[in-house]
Amino acid sequence: MRTAVVCALLCAATLPGPSAAAYAPKAPPAVSVTVTVTDGADDAESGKRLDYRITVHNLGATEVHGARIEQRMPATTTSATAPGGTVEGHGVGEQKAIWRSDLPAHDIQVFTATAVLGGRSDLAAASAGPAAPGTLRAAATVCVYVGESFAPTACSGDLDDLPETSPEGEGGGWMGWAAAAVAMALLGPGVVRAVRRRRAARAG
């Protein structure tokens, strides 16, 4: 046993160790693949369902084996589906759809997914903080990965405008009246009226 340990130490000292390149992220293979994604809309709102169509085109003359197609859903997504694939993540802002497929030469494949949007308050509650600045847009991105590469071969995205609104469920309603009551108790009715006039002038 002692001899084996000494031999192992000597061998480890004399044999070259793994190069840094062995731990470097693998570059994507040299293939010609494109991807596009669209939901057919330019704007969205809380509660709306977005229907995505993802088109993957192998432009090359050889088949691409084991391609992985990943779509990251918009930040305010509360639920998502991906027929023929899987959805990972269950919290607001965490959903990701994944498909795996071989891409024959010159072949075009179409994948579909849906996302139901929540409000900015849903994202704030999930993150225990203010909503992310990026929630002014419903952004979805799709990338195609080939082989064991961590770098995508092709990516595309879709952006929908989200209106800047303040429905009762997101800052109005009883919470707004409660805040006004507290402000009146602490600052006096004059300050509250001034704030209301300033908000009305800004809205006009």
Tab-separated table of C-alpha atoms in Angstrom:
chain	number	residue	atom	x	y	z
A	1	MET	CA	0.000	0.000	0.000
A	2	ARG	CA	2.798	2.423	0.880
A	3	THR	CA	4.584	1.600	-2.378
A	4	ALA	CA	1.406	2.242	-4.329
A	5	VAL	CA	0.964	5.611	-2.670
A	6	VAL	CA	4.552	6.645	-3.414
A	7	CYS	CA	4.216	5.515	-7.015
A	8	ALA	CA	1.001	7.480	-7.364
A	9	LEU	CA	2.649	10.610	-5.977
A	10	LEU	CA	5.632	10.260	-8.296
A	11	CYS	CA	3.419	9.658	-11.292
A	12	ALA	CA	1.311	12.656	-10.445
A	13	ALA	CA	4.437	14.786	-10.168
A	14	THR	CA	5.875	13.680	-13.498
A	15	LEU	CA	2.782	13.428	-15.683
A	16	PRO	CA	1.473	16.682	-17.136
A	17	GLY	CA	-1.811	17.874	-15.669
A	18	PRO	CA	-4.878	18.750	-17.717
A	19	SER	CA	-4.520	21.910	-19.727
A	20	ALA	CA	-6.638	24.965	-19.085
A	21	ALA	CA	-8.280	24.378	-22.445
A	22	ALA	CA	-9.893	21.243	-21.053
A	23	TYR	CA	-11.987	23.395	-18.707
A	24	ALA	CA	-12.785	26.127	-21.220
A	25	PRO	CA	-16.375	26.319	-22.527
A	26	LYS	CA	-16.722	24.364	-25.733
A	27	ALA	CA	-17.331	26.440	-28.834
A	28	PRO	CA	-20.391	25.600	-30.917
A	29	PRO	CA	-19.778	23.243	-33.841
A	30	ALA	CA	-19.445	24.744	-37.305
A	31	VAL	CA	-23.043	24.352	-38.442
A	32	SER	CA	-25.377	26.703	-40.270
A	33	VAL	CA	-28.591	27.055	-38.282
A	34	THR	CA	-30.977	29.987	-37.939
A	35	VAL	CA	-33.873	30.563	-35.545
A	36	THR	CA	-36.726	33.082	-35.416
A	37	VAL	CA	-39.473	33.635	-32.833
A	38	THR	CA	-42.656	35.681	-32.979
A	39	ASP	CA	-45.950	35.925	-31.135
A	40	GLY	CA	-47.638	37.941	-33.870
A	41	ALA	CA	-48.195	40.929	-31.578
A	42	ASP	CA	-46.520	44.244	-30.826
A	43	ASP	CA	-47.939	44.895	-27.362
A	44	ALA	CA	-49.205	42.899	-24.395
A	45	GLU	CA	-50.822	43.356	-21.006
A	46	SER	CA	-51.321	41.576	-17.709
A	47	GLY	CA	-53.419	38.434	-18.083
A	48	LYS	CA	-52.813	38.130	-21.817
A	49	ARG	CA	-51.707	34.821	-23.352
A	50	LEU	CA	-48.912	35.065	-25.896
A	51	ASP	CA	-48.660	32.325	-28.532
A	52	TYR	CA	-45.101	31.920	-29.768
A	53	ARG	CA	-43.991	30.300	-33.024
A	54	ILE	CA	-40.330	29.275	-33.163
A	55	THR	CA	-38.840	28.367	-36.556
A	56	VAL	CA	-35.494	26.555	-36.734
A	57	HIS	CA	-33.826	26.161	-40.146
A	58	ASN	CA	-30.805	23.956	-40.821
A	59	LEU	CA	-29.174	25.652	-43.793
A	60	GLY	CA	-26.366	23.104	-44.004
A	61	ALA	CA	-26.015	19.980	-46.124
A	62	THR	CA	-25.488	17.680	-43.117
A	63	GLU	CA	-27.828	16.641	-40.323
A	64	VAL	CA	-27.447	18.267	-36.926
A	65	HIS	CA	-27.881	15.716	-34.151
A	66	GLY	CA	-29.186	16.481	-30.688
A	67	ALA	CA	-29.982	20.169	-31.097
A	68	ARG	CA	-31.380	21.856	-27.983
A	69	ILE	CA	-33.813	24.725	-28.465
A	70	GLU	CA	-34.366	26.924	-25.393
A	71	GLN	CA	-36.855	29.755	-24.995
A	72	ARG	CA	-36.749	32.089	-22.011
A	73	MET	CA	-40.200	33.490	-21.325
A	74	PRO	CA	-40.923	37.168	-20.491
A	75	ALA	CA	-40.081	38.273	-16.956
A	76	THR	CA	-43.726	38.584	-15.840
A	77	THR	CA	-44.785	35.123	-17.105
A	78	THR	CA	-46.888	33.266	-14.531
A	79	SER	CA	-47.459	30.060	-16.539
A	80	ALA	CA	-46.120	28.569	-19.762
A	81	THR	CA	-46.588	25.556	-22.033
A	82	ALA	CA	-44.335	23.957	-24.646
A	83	PRO	CA	-45.991	21.164	-26.687
A	84	GLY	CA	-43.432	18.508	-27.511
A	85	GLY	CA	-40.977	19.954	-25.009
A	86	THR	CA	-40.654	20.676	-21.307
A	87	VAL	CA	-41.019	23.790	-19.167
A	88	GLU	CA	-38.519	24.408	-16.386
A	89	GLY	CA	-39.036	26.839	-13.513
A	90	HIS	CA	-42.329	27.563	-11.813
A	91	GLY	CA	-41.876	30.997	-10.257
A	92	VAL	CA	-42.621	34.333	-11.881
A	93	GLY	CA	-39.802	35.259	-14.230
A	94	GLU	CA	-38.222	31.781	-14.173
A	95	GLN	CA	-40.005	29.838	-16.927
A	96	LYS	CA	-37.950	28.332	-19.716
A	97	ALA	CA	-39.146	26.009	-22.502
A	98	ILE	CA	-36.776	23.349	-23.848
A	99	TRP	CA	-37.035	21.110	-26.907
A	100	ARG	CA	-34.548	18.521	-28.185
A	101	SER	CA	-34.508	17.520	-31.823
A	102	ASP	CA	-32.369	16.312	-34.714
A	103	LEU	CA	-32.271	18.781	-37.601
A	104	PRO	CA	-32.039	17.063	-41.005
A	105	ALA	CA	-30.086	18.802	-43.766
A	106	HIS	CA	-31.928	21.817	-45.205
A	107	ASP	CA	-34.871	21.049	-42.896
A	108	ILE	CA	-37.214	23.566	-41.258
A	109	GLN	CA	-38.845	22.707	-37.945
A	110	VAL	CA	-41.500	24.693	-36.101
A	111	PHE	CA	-42.067	24.678	-32.322
A	112	THR	CA	-44.849	26.423	-30.402
A	113	ALA	CA	-45.137	27.743	-26.865
A	114	THR	CA	-47.495	29.884	-24.824
A	115	ALA	CA	-46.920	32.308	-21.958
A	116	VAL	CA	-49.538	33.921	-19.710
A	117	LEU	CA	-48.389	37.292	-18.403
A	118	GLY	CA	-48.856	38.569	-14.876
A	119	GLY	CA	-48.463	42.143	-13.705
A	120	ARG	CA	-45.336	43.936	-12.528
A	121	SER	CA	-46.570	43.471	-8.963
A	122	ASP	CA	-46.359	39.689	-9.457
A	123	LEU	CA	-42.687	40.000	-10.328
A	124	ALA	CA	-42.071	42.355	-7.397
A	125	ALA	CA	-43.735	39.924	-4.989
A	126	ALA	CA	-41.713	37.010	-6.340
A	127	SER	CA	-38.429	38.875	-6.006
A	128	ALA	CA	-39.303	40.549	-2.675
A	129	GLY	CA	-38.421	43.890	-4.203
A	130	PRO	CA	-39.371	46.385	-6.924
A	131	ALA	CA	-40.176	45.090	-10.395
A	132	ALA	CA	-37.252	44.870	-12.763
A	133	PRO	CA	-36.788	47.790	-15.203
A	134	GLY	CA	-36.951	45.312	-18.082
A	135	THR	CA	-40.624	44.642	-17.401
A	136	LEU	CA	-41.572	47.607	-19.606
A	137	ARG	CA	-41.186	45.015	-22.367
A	138	ALA	CA	-42.387	41.435	-22.644
A	139	ALA	CA	-39.145	39.962	-23.946
A	140	ALA	CA	-38.719	36.354	-25.057
A	141	THR	CA	-35.449	34.931	-26.364
A	142	VAL	CA	-34.802	31.639	-28.166
A	143	CYS	CA	-31.386	30.036	-28.695
A	144	VAL	CA	-30.261	26.851	-30.415
A	145	TYR	CA	-27.453	24.803	-28.855
A	146	VAL	CA	-25.654	21.997	-30.675
A	147	GLY	CA	-23.694	19.150	-29.111
A	148	GLU	CA	-22.157	19.853	-25.715
A	149	SER	CA	-21.538	23.527	-26.406
A	150	PHE	CA	-22.491	26.080	-23.763
A	151	ALA	CA	-22.442	28.794	-26.437
A	152	PRO	CA	-25.516	29.109	-28.658
A	153	THR	CA	-25.295	28.473	-32.382
A	154	ALA	CA	-28.108	30.913	-33.147
A	155	CYS	CA	-30.442	33.193	-31.167
A	156	SER	CA	-33.471	35.361	-31.800
A	157	GLY	CA	-35.890	37.432	-29.736
A	158	ASP	CA	-39.369	38.933	-29.617
A	159	LEU	CA	-40.365	42.160	-27.831
A	160	ASP	CA	-43.853	43.390	-26.947
A	161	ASP	CA	-44.592	46.749	-25.332
A	162	LEU	CA	-46.274	46.660	-21.913
A	163	PRO	CA	-48.474	49.692	-21.178
A	164	GLU	CA	-47.501	51.843	-18.220
A	165	THR	CA	-50.727	51.497	-16.211
A	166	SER	CA	-51.675	51.452	-12.528
A	167	PRO	CA	-54.775	49.257	-12.113
A	168	GLU	CA	-56.432	48.958	-8.717
A	169	GLY	CA	-54.732	45.629	-8.139
A	170	GLU	CA	-51.319	47.249	-8.492
A	171	GLY	CA	-51.317	50.205	-6.146
A	172	GLY	CA	-54.956	51.426	-6.162
A	173	GLY	CA	-57.963	50.158	-4.259
A	174	TRP	CA	-57.967	49.905	-0.488
A	175	MET	CA	-54.179	50.071	-0.267
A	176	GLY	CA	-54.224	53.505	-1.891
A	177	TRP	CA	-56.893	54.756	0.502
A	178	ALA	CA	-54.969	53.328	3.449
A	179	ALA	CA	-51.809	55.125	2.348
A	180	ALA	CA	-53.754	58.374	1.988
A	181	ALA	CA	-55.212	57.974	5.487
A	182	VAL	CA	-51.778	57.439	6.997
A	183	ALA	CA	-50.389	60.455	5.136
A	184	MET	CA	-53.256	62.624	6.353
A	185	ALA	CA	-52.699	61.556	9.950
A	186	LEU	CA	-48.975	62.267	9.819
A	187	LEU	CA	-48.744	65.266	7.504
A	188	GLY	CA	-52.145	66.912	7.652
A	189	PRO	CA	-54.898	67.279	5.036
A	190	GLY	CA	-53.209	70.219	3.292
A	191	VAL	CA	-50.205	68.176	2.224
A	192	VAL	CA	-52.423	65.342	0.984
A	193	ARG	CA	-54.515	67.755	-1.105
A	194	ALA	CA	-51.341	69.249	-2.585
A	195	VAL	CA	-50.048	65.823	-3.544
A	196	ARG	CA	-53.386	64.930	-5.147
A	197	ARG	CA	-53.413	68.200	-7.127
A	198	ARG	CA	-49.860	67.529	-8.319
A	199	ARG	CA	-50.803	64.005	-9.446
A	200	ALA	CA	-53.904	65.310	-11.239
A	201	ALA	CA	-51.869	67.974	-13.045
A	202	ARG	CA	-49.271	65.377	-14.056
A	203	ALA	CA	-51.985	63.032	-15.356
A	204	GLY	CA	-53.552	65.869	-17.341
